[in-house]
mmCIF file of C-alpha atoms and ligand atoms in Angstrom:
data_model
loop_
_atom_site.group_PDB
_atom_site.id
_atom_site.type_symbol
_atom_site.label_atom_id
_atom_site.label_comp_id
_atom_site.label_asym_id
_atom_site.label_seq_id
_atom_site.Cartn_x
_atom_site.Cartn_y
_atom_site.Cartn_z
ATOM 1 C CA UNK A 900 115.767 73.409 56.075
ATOM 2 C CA UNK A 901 113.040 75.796 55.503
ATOM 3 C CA UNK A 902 112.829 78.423 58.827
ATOM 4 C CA UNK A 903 109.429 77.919 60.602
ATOM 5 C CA UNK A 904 106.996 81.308 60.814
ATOM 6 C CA UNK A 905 106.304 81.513 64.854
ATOM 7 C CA UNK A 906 102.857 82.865 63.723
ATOM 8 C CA UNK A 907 102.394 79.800 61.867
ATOM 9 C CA UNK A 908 103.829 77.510 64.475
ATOM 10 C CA UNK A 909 102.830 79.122 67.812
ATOM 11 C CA UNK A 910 100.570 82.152 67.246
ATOM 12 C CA UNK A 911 97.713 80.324 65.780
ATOM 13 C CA UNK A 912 97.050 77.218 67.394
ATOM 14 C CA UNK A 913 97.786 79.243 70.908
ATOM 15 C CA UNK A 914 95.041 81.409 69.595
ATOM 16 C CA UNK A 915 92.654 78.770 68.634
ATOM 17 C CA UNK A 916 93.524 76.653 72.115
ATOM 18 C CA UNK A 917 92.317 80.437 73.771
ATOM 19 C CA UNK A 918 89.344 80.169 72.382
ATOM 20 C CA UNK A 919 88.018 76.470 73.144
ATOM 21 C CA UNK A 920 89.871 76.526 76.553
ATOM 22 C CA UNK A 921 91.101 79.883 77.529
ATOM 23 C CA UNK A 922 89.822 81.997 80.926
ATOM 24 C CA UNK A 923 87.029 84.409 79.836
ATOM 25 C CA UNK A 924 85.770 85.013 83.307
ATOM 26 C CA UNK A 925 88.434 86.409 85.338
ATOM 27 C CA UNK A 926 86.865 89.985 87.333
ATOM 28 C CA UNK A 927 88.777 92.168 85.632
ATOM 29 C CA UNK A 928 87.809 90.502 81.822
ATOM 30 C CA UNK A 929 84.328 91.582 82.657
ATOM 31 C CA UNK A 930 83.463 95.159 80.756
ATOM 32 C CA UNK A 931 87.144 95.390 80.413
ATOM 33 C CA UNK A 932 88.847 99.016 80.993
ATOM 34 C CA UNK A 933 92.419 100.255 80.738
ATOM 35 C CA UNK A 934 91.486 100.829 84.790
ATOM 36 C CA UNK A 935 90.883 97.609 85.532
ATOM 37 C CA UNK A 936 93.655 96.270 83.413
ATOM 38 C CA UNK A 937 95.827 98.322 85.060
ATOM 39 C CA UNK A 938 95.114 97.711 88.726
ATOM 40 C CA UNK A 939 94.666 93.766 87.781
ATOM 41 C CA UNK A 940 98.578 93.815 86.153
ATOM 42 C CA UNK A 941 99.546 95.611 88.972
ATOM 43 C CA UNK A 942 98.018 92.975 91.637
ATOM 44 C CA UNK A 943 99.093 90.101 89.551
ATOM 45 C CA UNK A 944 102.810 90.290 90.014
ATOM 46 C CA UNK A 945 104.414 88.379 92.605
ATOM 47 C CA UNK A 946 100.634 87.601 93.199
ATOM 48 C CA UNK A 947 98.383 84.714 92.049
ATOM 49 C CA UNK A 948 94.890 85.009 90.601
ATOM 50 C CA UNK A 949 93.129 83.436 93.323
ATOM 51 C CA UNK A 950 95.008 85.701 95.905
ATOM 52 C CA UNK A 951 94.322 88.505 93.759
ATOM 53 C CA UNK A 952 90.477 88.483 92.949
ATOM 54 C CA UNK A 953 88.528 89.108 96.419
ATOM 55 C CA UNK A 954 91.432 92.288 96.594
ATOM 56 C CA UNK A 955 90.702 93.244 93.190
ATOM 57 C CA UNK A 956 86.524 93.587 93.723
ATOM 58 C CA UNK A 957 87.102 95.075 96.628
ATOM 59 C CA UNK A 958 89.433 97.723 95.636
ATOM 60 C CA UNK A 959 86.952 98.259 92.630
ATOM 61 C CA UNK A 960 83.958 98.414 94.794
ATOM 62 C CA UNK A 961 85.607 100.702 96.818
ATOM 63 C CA UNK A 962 87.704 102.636 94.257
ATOM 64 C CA UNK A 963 85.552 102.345 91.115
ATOM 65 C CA UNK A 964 87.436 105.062 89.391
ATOM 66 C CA UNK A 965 90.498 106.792 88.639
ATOM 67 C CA UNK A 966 89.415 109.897 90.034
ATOM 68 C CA UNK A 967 87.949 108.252 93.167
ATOM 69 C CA UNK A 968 91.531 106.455 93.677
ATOM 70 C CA UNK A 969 93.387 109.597 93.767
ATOM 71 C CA UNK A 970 91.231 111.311 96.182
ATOM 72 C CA UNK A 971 91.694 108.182 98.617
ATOM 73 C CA UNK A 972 93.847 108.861 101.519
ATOM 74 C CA UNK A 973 96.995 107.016 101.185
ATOM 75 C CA UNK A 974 96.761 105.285 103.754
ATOM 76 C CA UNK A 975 92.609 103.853 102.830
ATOM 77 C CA UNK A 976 94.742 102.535 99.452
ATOM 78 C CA UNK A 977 96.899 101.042 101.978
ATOM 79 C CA UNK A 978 94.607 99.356 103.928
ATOM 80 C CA UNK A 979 92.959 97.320 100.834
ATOM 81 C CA UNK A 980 96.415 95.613 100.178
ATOM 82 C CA UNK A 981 96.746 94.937 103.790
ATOM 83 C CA UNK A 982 97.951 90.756 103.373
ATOM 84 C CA UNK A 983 99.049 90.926 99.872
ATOM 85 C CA UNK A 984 102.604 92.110 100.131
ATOM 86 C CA UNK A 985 104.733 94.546 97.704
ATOM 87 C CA UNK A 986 103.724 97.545 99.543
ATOM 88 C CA UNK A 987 105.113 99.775 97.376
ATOM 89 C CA UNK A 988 102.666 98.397 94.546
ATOM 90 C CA UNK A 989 99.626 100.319 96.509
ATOM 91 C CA UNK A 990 101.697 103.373 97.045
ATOM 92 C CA UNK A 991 102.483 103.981 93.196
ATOM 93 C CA UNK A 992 98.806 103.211 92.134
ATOM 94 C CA UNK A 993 97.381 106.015 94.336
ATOM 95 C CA UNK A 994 100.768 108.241 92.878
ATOM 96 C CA UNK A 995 99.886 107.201 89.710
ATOM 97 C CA UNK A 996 96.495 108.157 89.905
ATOM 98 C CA UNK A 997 96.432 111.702 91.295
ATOM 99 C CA UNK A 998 98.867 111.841 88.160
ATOM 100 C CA UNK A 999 96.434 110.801 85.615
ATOM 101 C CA UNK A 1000 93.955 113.030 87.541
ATOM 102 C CA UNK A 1001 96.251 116.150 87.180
ATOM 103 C CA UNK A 1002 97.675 115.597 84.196
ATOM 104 C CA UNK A 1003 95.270 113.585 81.821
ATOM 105 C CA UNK A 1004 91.707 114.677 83.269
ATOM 106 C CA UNK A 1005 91.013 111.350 85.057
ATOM 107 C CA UNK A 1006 91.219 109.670 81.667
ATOM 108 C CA UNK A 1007 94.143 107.179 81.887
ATOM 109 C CA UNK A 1008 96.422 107.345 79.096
ATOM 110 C CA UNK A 1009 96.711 105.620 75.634
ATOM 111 C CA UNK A 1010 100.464 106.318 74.414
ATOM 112 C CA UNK A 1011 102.880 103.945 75.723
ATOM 113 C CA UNK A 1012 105.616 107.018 76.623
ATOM 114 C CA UNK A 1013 102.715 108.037 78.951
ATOM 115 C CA UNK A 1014 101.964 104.757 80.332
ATOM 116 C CA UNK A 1015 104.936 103.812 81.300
ATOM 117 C CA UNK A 1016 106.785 106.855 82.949
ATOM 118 C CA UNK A 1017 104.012 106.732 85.400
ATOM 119 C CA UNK A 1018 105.022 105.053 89.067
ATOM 120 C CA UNK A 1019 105.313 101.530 89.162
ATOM 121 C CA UNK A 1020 104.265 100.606 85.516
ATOM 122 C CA UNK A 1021 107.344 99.118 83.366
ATOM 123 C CA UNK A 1022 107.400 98.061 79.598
ATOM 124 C CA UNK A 1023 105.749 94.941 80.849
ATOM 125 C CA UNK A 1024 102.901 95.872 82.613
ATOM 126 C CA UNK A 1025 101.952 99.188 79.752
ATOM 127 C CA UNK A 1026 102.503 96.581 77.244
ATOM 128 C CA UNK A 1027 100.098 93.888 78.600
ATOM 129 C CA UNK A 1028 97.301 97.573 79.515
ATOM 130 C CA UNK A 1029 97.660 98.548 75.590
ATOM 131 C CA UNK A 1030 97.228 94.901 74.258
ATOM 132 C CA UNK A 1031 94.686 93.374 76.663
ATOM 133 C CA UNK A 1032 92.694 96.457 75.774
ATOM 134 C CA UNK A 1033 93.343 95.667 71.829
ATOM 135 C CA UNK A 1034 94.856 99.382 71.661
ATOM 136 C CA UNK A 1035 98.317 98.352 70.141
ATOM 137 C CA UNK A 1036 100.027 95.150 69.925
ATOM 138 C CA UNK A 1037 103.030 95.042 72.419
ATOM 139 C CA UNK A 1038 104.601 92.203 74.030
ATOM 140 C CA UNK A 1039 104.659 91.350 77.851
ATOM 141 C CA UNK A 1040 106.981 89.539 79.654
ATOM 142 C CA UNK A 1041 105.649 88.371 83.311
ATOM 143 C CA UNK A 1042 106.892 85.121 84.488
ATOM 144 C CA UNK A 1043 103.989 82.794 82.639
ATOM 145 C CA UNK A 1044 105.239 84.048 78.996
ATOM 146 C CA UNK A 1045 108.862 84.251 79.643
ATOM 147 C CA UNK A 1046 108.672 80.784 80.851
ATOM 148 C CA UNK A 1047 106.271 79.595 77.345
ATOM 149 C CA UNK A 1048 108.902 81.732 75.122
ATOM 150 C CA UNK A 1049 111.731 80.142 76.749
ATOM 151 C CA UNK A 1050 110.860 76.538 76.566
ATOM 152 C CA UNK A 1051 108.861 76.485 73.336
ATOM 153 C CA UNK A 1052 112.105 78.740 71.138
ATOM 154 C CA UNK A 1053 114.934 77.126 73.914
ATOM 155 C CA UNK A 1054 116.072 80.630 74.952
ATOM 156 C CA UNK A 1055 118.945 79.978 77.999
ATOM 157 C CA UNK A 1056 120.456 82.193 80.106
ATOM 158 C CA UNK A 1057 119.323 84.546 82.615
ATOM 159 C CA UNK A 1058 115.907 86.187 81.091
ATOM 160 C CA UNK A 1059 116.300 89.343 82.697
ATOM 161 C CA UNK A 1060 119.923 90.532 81.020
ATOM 162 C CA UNK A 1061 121.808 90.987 77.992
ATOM 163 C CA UNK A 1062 121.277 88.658 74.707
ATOM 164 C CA UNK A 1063 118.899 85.935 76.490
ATOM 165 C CA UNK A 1064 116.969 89.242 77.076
ATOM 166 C CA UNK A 1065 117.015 90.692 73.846
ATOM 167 C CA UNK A 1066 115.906 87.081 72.354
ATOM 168 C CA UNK A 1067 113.057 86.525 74.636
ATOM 169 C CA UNK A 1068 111.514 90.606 73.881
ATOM 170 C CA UNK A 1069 112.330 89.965 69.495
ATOM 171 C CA UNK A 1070 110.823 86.467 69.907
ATOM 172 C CA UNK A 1071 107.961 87.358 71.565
ATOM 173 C CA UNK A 1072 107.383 90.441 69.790
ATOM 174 C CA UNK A 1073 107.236 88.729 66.220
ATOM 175 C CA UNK A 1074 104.756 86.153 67.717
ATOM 176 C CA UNK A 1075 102.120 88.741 67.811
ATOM 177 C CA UNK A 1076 99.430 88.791 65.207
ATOM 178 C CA UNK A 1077 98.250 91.720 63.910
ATOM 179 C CA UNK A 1078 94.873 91.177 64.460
ATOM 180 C CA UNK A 1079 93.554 89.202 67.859
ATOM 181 C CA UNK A 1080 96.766 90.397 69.418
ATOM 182 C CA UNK A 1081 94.755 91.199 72.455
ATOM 183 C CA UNK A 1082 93.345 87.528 72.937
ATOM 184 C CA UNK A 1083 96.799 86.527 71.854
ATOM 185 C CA UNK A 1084 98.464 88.303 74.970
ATOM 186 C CA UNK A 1085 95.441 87.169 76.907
ATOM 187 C CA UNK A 1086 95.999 83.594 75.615
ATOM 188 C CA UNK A 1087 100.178 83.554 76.316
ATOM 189 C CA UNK A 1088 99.449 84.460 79.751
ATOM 190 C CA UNK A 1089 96.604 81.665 80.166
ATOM 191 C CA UNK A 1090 98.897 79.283 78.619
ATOM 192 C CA UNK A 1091 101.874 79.676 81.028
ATOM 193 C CA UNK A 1092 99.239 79.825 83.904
ATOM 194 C CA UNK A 1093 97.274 76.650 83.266
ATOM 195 C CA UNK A 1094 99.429 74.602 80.927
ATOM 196 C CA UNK A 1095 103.297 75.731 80.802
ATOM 197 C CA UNK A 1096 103.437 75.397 84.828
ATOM 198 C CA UNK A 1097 106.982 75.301 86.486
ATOM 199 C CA UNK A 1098 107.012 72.043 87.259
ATOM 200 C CA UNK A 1099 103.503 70.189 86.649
ATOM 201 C CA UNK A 1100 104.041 71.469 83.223
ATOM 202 C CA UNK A 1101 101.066 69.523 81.133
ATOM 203 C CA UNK A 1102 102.650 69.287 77.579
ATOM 204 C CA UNK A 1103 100.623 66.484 76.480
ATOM 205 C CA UNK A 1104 97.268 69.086 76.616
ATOM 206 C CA UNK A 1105 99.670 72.132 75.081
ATOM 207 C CA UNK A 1106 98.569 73.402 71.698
ATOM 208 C CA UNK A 1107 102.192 74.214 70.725
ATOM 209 C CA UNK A 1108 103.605 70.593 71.913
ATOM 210 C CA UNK A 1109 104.783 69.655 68.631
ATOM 211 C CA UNK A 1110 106.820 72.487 67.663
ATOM 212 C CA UNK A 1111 108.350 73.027 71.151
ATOM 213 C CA UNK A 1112 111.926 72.673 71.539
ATOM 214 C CA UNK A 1113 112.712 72.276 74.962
ATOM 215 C CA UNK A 1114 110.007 69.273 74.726
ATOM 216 C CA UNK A 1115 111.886 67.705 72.176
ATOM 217 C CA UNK A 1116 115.387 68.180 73.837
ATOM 218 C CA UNK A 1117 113.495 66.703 77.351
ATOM 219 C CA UNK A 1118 114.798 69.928 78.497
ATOM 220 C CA UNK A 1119 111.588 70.926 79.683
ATOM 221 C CA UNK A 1120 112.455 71.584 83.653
ATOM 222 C CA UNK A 1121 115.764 73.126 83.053
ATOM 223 C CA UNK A 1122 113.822 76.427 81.761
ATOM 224 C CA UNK A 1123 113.807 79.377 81.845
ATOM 225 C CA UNK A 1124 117.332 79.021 83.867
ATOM 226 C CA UNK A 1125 116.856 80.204 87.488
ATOM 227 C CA UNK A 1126 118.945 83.187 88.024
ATOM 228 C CA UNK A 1127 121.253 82.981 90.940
ATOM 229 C CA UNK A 1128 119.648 83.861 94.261
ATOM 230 C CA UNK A 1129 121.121 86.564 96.181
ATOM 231 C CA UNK A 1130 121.896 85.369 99.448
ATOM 232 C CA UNK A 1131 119.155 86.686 101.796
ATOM 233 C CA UNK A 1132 119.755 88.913 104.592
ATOM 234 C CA UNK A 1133 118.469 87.932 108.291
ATOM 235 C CA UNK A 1134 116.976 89.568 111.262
ATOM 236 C CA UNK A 1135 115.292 89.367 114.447
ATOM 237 C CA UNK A 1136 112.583 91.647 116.339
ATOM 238 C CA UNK A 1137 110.593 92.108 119.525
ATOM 239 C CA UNK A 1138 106.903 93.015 118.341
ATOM 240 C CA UNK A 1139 105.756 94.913 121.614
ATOM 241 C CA UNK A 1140 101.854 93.485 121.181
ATOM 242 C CA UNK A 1141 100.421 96.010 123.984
ATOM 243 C CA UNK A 1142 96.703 95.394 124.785
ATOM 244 C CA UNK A 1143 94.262 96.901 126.932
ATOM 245 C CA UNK A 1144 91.238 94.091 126.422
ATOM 246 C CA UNK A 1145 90.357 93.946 122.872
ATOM 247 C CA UNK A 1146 92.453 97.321 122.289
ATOM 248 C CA UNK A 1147 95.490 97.080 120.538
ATOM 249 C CA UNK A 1148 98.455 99.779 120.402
ATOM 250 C CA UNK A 1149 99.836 100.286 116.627
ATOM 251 C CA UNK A 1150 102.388 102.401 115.346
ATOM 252 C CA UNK A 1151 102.896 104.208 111.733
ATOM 253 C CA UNK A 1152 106.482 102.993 110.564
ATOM 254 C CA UNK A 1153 108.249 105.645 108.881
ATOM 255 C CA UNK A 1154 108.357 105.881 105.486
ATOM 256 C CA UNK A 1155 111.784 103.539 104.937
ATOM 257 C CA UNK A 1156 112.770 100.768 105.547
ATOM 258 C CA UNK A 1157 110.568 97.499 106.452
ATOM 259 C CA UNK A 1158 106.872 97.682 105.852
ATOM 260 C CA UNK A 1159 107.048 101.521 105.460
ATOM 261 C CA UNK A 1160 103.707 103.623 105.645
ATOM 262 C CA UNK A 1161 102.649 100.181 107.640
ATOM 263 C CA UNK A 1162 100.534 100.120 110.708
ATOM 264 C CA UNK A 1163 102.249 97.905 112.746
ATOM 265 C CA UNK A 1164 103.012 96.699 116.483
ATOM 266 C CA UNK A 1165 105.815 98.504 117.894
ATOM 267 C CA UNK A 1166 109.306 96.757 117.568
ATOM 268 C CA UNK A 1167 112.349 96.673 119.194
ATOM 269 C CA UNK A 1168 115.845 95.740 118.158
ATOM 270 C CA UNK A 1169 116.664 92.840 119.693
ATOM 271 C CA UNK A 1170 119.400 94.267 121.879
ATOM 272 C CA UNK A 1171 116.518 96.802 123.415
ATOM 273 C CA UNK A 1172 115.932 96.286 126.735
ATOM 274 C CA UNK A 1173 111.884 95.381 126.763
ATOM 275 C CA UNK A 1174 111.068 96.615 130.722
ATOM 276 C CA UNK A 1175 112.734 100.108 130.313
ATOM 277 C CA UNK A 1176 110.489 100.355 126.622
ATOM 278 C CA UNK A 1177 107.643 99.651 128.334
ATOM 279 C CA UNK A 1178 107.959 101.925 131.315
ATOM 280 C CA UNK A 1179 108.553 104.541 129.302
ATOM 281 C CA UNK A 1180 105.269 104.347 127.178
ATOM 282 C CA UNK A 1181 102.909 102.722 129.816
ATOM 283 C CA UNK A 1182 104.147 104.525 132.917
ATOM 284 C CA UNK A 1183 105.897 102.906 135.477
ATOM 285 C CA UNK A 1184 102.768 102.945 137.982
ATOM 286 C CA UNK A 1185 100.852 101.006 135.451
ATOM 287 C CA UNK A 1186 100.940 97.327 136.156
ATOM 288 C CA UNK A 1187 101.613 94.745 133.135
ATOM 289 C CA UNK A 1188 101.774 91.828 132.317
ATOM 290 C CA UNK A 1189 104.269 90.113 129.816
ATOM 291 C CA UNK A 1190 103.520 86.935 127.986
ATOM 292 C CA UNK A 1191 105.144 85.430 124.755
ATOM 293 C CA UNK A 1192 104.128 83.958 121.555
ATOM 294 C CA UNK A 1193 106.503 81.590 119.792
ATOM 295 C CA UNK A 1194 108.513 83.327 117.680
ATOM 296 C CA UNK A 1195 108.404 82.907 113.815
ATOM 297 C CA UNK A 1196 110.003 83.716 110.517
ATOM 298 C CA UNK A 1197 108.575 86.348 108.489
ATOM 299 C CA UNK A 1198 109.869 86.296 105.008
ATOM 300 C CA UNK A 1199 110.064 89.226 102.080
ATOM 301 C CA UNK A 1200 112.063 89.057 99.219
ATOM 302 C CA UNK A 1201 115.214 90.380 100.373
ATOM 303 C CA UNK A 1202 115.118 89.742 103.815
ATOM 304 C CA UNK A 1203 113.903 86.706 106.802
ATOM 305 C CA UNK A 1204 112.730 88.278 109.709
ATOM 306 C CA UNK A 1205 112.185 86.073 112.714
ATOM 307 C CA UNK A 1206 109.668 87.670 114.971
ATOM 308 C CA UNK A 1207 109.424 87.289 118.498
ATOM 309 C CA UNK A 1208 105.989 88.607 119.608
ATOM 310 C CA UNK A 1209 105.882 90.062 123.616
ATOM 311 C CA UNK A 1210 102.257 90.364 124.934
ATOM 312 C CA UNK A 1211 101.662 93.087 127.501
ATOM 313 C CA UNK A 1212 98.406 93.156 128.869
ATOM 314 C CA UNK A 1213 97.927 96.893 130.922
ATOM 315 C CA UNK A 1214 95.086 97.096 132.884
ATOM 316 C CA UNK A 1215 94.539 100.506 131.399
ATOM 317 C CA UNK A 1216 95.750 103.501 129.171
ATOM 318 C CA UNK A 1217 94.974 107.036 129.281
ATOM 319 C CA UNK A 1218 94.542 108.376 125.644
ATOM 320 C CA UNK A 1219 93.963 106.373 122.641
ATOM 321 C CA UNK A 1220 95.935 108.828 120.635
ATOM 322 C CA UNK A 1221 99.085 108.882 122.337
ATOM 323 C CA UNK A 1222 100.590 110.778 118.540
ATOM 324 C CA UNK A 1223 99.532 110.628 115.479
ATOM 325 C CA UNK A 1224 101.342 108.341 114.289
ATOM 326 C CA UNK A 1225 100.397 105.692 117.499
ATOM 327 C CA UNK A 1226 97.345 104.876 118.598
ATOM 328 C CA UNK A 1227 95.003 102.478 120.945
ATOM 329 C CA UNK A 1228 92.513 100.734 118.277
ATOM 330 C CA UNK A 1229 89.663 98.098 118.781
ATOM 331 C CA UNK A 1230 90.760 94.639 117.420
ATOM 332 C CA UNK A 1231 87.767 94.395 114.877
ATOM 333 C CA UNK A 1232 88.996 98.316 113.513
ATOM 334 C CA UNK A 1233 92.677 96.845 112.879
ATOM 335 C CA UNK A 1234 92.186 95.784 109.269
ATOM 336 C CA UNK A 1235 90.878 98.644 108.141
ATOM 337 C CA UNK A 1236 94.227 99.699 108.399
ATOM 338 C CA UNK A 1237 97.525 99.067 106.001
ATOM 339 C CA UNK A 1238 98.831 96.114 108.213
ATOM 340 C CA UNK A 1239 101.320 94.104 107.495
ATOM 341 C CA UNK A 1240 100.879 89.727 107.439
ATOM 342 C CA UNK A 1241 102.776 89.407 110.214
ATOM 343 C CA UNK A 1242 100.641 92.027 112.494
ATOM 344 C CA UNK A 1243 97.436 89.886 110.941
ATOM 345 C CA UNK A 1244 98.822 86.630 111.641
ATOM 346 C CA UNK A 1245 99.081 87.806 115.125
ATOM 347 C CA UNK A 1246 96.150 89.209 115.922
ATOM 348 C CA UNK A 1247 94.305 86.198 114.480
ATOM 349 C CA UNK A 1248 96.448 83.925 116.623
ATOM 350 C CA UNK A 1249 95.466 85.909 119.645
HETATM 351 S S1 SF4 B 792 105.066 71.596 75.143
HETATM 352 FE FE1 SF4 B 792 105.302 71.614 77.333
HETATM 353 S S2 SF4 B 792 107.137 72.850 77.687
HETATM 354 FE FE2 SF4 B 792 106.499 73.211 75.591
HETATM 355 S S3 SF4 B 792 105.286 75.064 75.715
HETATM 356 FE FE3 SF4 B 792 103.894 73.340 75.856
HETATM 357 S S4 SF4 B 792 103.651 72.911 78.049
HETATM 358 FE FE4 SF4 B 792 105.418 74.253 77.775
#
């Protein structure tokens, strides 16, 4: 039996579906740059595009170039991913910037060495800023064109180790044409977004449906194989929601551990005692009142935190600076801050 060229077999008609029914309009297609590329890539994992685009013209509006991103305050960077999650996504695009500022003039750079020893950019994401931008052909592997590779070629295992690994990068990488290899990647992506879904997978509109394998097998769900989940971890908190009227007290977390950099409300360990806390922040001549929320489960990736929010309403507070790092700010001020969802979801609920 005569081996089948992938360019032949998947390349082409993937490239000639792009072009009748592909996404040309996305925000960041629009007088493409490797800037908005970049931030866009960066966005886009563990986030999907309609999350992403109001964030992404924002940002943009407000950050319309490299040079204006790394002379943002940390925390203004912050406060535009405020409800989107992976914190530490923000944090390396403003490090990453103030390195392309220093380092490369402002210009960001073109070698893939470059690209990719800067924060928070792997092999992935500098492939996908090089080929979108029709610089050099390199594959990428987010979760859309892992999953069309897998399924279409039947690659098993876990995607993210050893030889299914190896396989999915070599398969992918000789699927690339030499020309069009940026509408290509552009295409993949599109593919795995619109067509190749998880589970309403639409095969019977899919460009590539006669040549795909786990289609034939009726293997089709079964891929890519699910890697094991790591058991995740559990905890609880008091979030002390102090308010004085429409004035809320927020705290700077530290820079480890949960939502660091975050403005959030204070917490307690559950084992704190809440009255003592209190006294010792509001003054014991102060009157309060406490009143509770129902509690609920916050989730991030490694960790379910149930949350178990305490309103104290003071009658009044002295300072609205009470350190640097915690303040007394006006409800309609609080997400112009870096806040995490759970502070939002709060603060909308109340
Ligand atoms: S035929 Fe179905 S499973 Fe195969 S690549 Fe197309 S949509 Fe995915």
């Amino acid at each position: 039996m005569t081996k089948k060229n992938p360019q032949e077999i998947f390349t082409k008609p993937i490239l000639e579906w792009w072009h009748k029914s592909g996404r040309k309009d996305l925000p960041w297609q629009k007088e493409k740059s490797l800037y908005k590329t970049w931030v866009s890539e960066i966005m886009l994992q563990q986030t999907q595009v309609k999350t992403v685009i109001p964030y992404f013209l924002k940002f943009l509006s407000d950050f319309p170039s490299i040079s204006g991103l790394a002379n943002a305050k940390e925390s203004e960077v912050m406060s535009h991913w405020s409800g989107l999650g992976y914190y530490s996504r923000a944090r390396n695009l403003h490090k990453a910037a103030t390195i392309i500022k220093k380092e490369y003039g402002g210009k960001f750079p073109q070698n893939f060495d470059q690209i990719v020893a800067l924060p928070g950019i792997g092999p992935s994401t500098a492939g996908a800023i090089l080929s979108l931008n029709k610089i050099e052909p390199r594959p990428i592997m987010d979760g859309n064109v892992k999953r069309v590779i897998a399924r279409h070629f039947y690659v098993e295992g876990d995607l993210s180790k050893g030889d299914s690994k190896n396989r999915i990068w070599k398969l992918t990488e000789s699927c690339i044409p030499d020309s069009e290899f940026d509408v290509f990647t552009q295409a993949i992506m599109d593919l795995g977004a619109t067509v190749c879904l998880p589970r309403k997978y639409k095969c019977e509109q899919c460009p590539v449906n006669q040549s795909c394998i786990a289609k034939r097998k009726n293997m089709v769900e079964s891929l890519p194989q699910k890697k094991a989940r790591k058991r995740k971890k559990k905890t609880e908190y008091n979030f002390m929601v102090i308010r004085s009227g429409e004035d809320f007290l927020l705290e700077r977390r530290d820079s480890n551990g949960i939502w660091p950099g975050l403005w959030s409300f204070p917490t307690l360990e559950i084992n704190e005692k809440v009255r003592p806390w209190i006294n010792s922040y509001i003054g014991v001549s102060n009157s309060y009142e406490l009143s509770y929320m129902d509690p609920f489960i916050h989730s991030l990736s490694h960790i379910d935190i149930k949350i178990n929010p305490i309103i104290v309403d003071v009658n009044d507070y002295k300072t609205d600076t009470i350190s640097k790092d915690m303040i007394f700010i006006k409800r309609q001020k609080i997400k112009s801050l870096g806040i995490s969802k759970a502070v939002k979801k709060i603060i909308d609920e109340l």
